[in-house]
Short mmCIF file of C-alpha atoms in Angstrom, two decimals:
data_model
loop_
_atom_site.label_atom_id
_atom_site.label_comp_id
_atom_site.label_asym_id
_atom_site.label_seq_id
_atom_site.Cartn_x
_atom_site.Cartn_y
_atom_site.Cartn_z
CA UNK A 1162 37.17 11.48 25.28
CA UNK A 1163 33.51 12.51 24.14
CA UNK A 1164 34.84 13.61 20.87
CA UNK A 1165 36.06 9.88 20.30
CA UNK A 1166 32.61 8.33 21.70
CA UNK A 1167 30.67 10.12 19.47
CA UNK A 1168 32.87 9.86 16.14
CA UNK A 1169 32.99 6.35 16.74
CA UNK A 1170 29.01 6.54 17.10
CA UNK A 1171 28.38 8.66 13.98
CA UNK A 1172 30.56 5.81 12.04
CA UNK A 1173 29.09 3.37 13.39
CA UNK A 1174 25.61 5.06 12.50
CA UNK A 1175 26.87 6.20 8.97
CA UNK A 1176 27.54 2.41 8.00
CA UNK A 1177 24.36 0.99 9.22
CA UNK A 1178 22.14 4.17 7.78
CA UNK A 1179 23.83 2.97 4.65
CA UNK A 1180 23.17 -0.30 4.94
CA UNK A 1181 19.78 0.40 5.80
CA UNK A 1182 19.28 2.72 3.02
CA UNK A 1183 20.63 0.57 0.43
CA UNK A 1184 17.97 -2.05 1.28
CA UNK A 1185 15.05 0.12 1.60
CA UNK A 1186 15.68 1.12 -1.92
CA UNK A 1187 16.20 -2.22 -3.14
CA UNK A 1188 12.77 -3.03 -1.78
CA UNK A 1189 11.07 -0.35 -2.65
CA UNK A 1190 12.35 -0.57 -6.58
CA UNK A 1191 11.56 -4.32 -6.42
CA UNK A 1192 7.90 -3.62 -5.04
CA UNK A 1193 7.48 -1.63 -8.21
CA UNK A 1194 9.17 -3.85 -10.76
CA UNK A 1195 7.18 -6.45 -9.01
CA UNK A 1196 3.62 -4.45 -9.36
CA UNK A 1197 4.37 -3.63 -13.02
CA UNK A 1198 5.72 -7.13 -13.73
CA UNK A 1199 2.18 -8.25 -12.53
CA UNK A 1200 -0.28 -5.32 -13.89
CA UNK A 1201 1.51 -5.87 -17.41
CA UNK A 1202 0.45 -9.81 -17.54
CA UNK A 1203 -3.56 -8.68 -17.02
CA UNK A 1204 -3.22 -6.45 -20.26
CA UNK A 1205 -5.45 -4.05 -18.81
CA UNK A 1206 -5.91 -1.38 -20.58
CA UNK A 1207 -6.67 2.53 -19.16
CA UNK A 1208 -10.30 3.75 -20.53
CA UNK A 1209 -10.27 5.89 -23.58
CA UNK A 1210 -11.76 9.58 -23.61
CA UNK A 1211 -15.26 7.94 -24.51
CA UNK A 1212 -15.20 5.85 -22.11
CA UNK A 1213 -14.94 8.31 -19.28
CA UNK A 1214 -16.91 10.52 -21.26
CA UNK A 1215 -19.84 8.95 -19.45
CA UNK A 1216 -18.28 9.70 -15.65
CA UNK A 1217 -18.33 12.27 -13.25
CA UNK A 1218 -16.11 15.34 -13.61
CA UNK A 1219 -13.74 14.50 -11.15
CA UNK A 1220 -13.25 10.78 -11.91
CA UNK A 1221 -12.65 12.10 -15.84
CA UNK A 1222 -10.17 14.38 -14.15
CA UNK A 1223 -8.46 11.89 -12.66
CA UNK A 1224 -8.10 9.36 -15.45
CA UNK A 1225 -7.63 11.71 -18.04
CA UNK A 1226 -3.54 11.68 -17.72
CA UNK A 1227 -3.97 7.81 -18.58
CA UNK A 1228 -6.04 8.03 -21.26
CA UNK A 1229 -5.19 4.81 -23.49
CA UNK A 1230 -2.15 3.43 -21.49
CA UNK A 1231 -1.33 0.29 -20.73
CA UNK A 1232 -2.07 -0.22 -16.78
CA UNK A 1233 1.22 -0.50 -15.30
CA UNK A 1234 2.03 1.62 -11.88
CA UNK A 1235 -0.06 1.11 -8.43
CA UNK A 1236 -0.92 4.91 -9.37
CA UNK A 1237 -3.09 3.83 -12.30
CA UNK A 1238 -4.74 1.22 -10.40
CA UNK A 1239 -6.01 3.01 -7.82
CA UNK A 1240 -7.42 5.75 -10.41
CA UNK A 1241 -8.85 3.28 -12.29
CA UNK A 1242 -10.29 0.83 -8.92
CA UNK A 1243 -11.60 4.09 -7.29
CA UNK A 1244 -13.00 6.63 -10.28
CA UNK A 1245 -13.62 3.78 -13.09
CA UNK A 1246 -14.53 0.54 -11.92
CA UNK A 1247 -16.44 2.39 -8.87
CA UNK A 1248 -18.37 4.77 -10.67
CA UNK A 1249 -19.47 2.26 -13.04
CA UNK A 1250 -20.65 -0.55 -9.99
CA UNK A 1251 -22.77 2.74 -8.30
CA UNK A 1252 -24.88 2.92 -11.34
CA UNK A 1253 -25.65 -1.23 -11.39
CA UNK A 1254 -28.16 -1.44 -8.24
CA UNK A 1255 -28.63 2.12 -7.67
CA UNK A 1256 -25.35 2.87 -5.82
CA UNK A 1257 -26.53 -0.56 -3.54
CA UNK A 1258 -23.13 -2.61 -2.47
CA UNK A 1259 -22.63 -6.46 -2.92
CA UNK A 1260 -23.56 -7.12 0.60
CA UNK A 1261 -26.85 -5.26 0.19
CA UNK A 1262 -27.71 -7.22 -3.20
CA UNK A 1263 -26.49 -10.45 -2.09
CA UNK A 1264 -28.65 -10.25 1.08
CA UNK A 1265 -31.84 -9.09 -0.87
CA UNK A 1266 -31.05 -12.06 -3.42
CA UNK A 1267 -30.31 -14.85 -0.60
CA UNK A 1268 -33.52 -13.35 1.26
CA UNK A 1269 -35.85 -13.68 -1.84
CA UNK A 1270 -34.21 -16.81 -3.26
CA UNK A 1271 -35.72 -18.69 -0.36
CA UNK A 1272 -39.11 -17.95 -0.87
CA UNK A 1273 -40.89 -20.25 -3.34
CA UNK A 1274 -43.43 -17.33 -4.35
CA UNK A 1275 -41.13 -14.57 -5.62
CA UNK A 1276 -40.75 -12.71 -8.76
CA UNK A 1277 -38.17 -14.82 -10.57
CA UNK A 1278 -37.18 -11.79 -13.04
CA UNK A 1279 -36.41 -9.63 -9.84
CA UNK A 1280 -34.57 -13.24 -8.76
CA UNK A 1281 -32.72 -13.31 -12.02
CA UNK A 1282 -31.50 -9.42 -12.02
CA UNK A 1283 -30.64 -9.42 -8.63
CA UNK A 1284 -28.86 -12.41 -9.52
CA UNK A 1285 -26.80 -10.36 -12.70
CA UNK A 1286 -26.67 -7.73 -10.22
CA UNK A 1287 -25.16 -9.51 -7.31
CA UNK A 1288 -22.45 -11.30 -9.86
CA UNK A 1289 -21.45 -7.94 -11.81
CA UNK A 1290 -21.39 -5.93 -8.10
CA UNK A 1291 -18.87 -9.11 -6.57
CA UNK A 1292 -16.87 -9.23 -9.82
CA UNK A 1293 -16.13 -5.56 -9.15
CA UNK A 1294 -15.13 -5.91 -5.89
CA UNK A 1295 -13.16 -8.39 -6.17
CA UNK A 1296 -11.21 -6.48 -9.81
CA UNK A 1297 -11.61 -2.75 -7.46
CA UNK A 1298 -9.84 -4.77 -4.21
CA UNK A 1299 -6.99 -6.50 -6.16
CA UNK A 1300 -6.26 -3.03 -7.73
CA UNK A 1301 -5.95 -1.37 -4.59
CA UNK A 1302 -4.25 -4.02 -3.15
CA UNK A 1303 -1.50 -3.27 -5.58
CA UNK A 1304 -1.92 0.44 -5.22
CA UNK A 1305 -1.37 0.28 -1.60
CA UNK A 1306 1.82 -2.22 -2.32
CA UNK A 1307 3.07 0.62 -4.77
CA UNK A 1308 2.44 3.25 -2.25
CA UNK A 1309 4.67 0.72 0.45
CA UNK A 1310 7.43 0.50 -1.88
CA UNK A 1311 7.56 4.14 -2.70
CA UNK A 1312 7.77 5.12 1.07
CA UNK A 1313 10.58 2.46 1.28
CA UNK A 1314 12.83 4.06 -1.82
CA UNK A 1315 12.10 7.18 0.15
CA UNK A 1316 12.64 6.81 3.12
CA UNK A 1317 16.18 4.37 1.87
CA UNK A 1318 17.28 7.37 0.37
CA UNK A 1319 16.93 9.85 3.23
CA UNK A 1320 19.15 7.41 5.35
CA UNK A 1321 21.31 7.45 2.66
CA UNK A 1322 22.06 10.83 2.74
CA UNK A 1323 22.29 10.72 6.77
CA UNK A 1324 24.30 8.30 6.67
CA UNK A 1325 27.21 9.94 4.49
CA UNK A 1326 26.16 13.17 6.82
CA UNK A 1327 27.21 10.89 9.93
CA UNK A 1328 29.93 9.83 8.29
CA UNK A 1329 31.12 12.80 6.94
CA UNK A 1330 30.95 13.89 10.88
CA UNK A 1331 32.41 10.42 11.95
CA UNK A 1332 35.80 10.37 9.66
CA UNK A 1333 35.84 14.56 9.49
CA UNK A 1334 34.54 16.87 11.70
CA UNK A 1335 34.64 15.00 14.92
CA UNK A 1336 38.02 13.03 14.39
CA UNK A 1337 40.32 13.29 17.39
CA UNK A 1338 42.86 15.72 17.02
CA UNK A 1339 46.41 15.16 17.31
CA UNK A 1340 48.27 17.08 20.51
CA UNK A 1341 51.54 18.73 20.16
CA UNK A 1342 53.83 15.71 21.51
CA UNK A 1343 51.53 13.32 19.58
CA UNK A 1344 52.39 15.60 15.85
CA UNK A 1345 56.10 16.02 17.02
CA UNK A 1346 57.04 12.26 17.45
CA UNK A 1347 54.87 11.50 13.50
CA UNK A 1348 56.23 14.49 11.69
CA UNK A 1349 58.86 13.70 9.26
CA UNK A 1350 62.44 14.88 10.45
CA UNK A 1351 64.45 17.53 8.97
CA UNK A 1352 67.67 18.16 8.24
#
């Protein structure tokens, strides 16, 4: 009687796995299409070797398998957000964030007797520094999207496979056998 509860359970399980699987990969393939669909409309193009020429060892290490592409995959824009775009807003206020700018700038644009060139390049400052936020966090916003959708085809494929596994188990392995009587009374008669 066991051996029927659990066949019936490893079908059961094998069909839904399946299931399962087969829309995990859907959405993880359509999170991708999706992120290329929408990286491929900003024609954003991956620096060249002089323009990371410039940039630390590491971030040239990372965006050196790019070089020149088109930026497509959640992969690229998280190598370009994090060794690219950052690297380049560290060296516009001396590695100070937009909060820290924009505070200095709201701070001194209230008071009638300062410097108005400091004004006016904190001002550049504080625009450039928020305009690569804003570029950095969109990237990685469709990096971490990418990084969702890969986890989802992975994971959809892995309950793929146990899901035949179950049901391999389920219709095979763990099918009732048939007693003596049982095989007598279906076997074809002789003559």
């Amino acid at each position: 009687m066991q051996r029927i509860a659990y066949a019936a359970m490893a079908k059961v399980f094998a069909v839904v796995l399946v299931i399962v699987g087969a829309a995990a990969i859907f959405g993880g393939s359509f999170a991708h299409s999706f992120i290329t669909d929408q990286l491929s409309q900003e024609e954003i193009s991956m620096p060249t070797e002089d323009g990371i020429s410039s940039l630390s060892e590491e971030s040239q290490k990372v965006l050196t398998p790019f070089i020149g592409q088109e930026l497509t995959t959640g992969i690229q824009a998280k190598a370009f957000a994090d060794n690219y775009i950052y690297e380049h807003m560290q060296n516009i206020a001396d590695g100070r964030t937009y909060e820290a700018v924009s505070g200095e700038y709201t701070k001194m644009a209230n008071d009638p007797d300062a410097d108005q060139d400091e004004l006016a390049t904190l001002a550049a400052q504080r625009q450039q520094l928020f305009m690569g936020s804003t570029l950095r966090g969109t990237l990685l916003n469709a990096y971490g999207w990418w990084l969702v959708g890969s986890i989802a085809f992975y994971v959809g494929v892995g309950a793929i496979v146990a899901g035949v596994v179950l049901g391999g188990l389920g219709w095979g392995v763990l099918r009732p056998k048939k007693d003596a009587t049982e095989a007598a009374a279906t076997a074809p008669a002789t003559e």
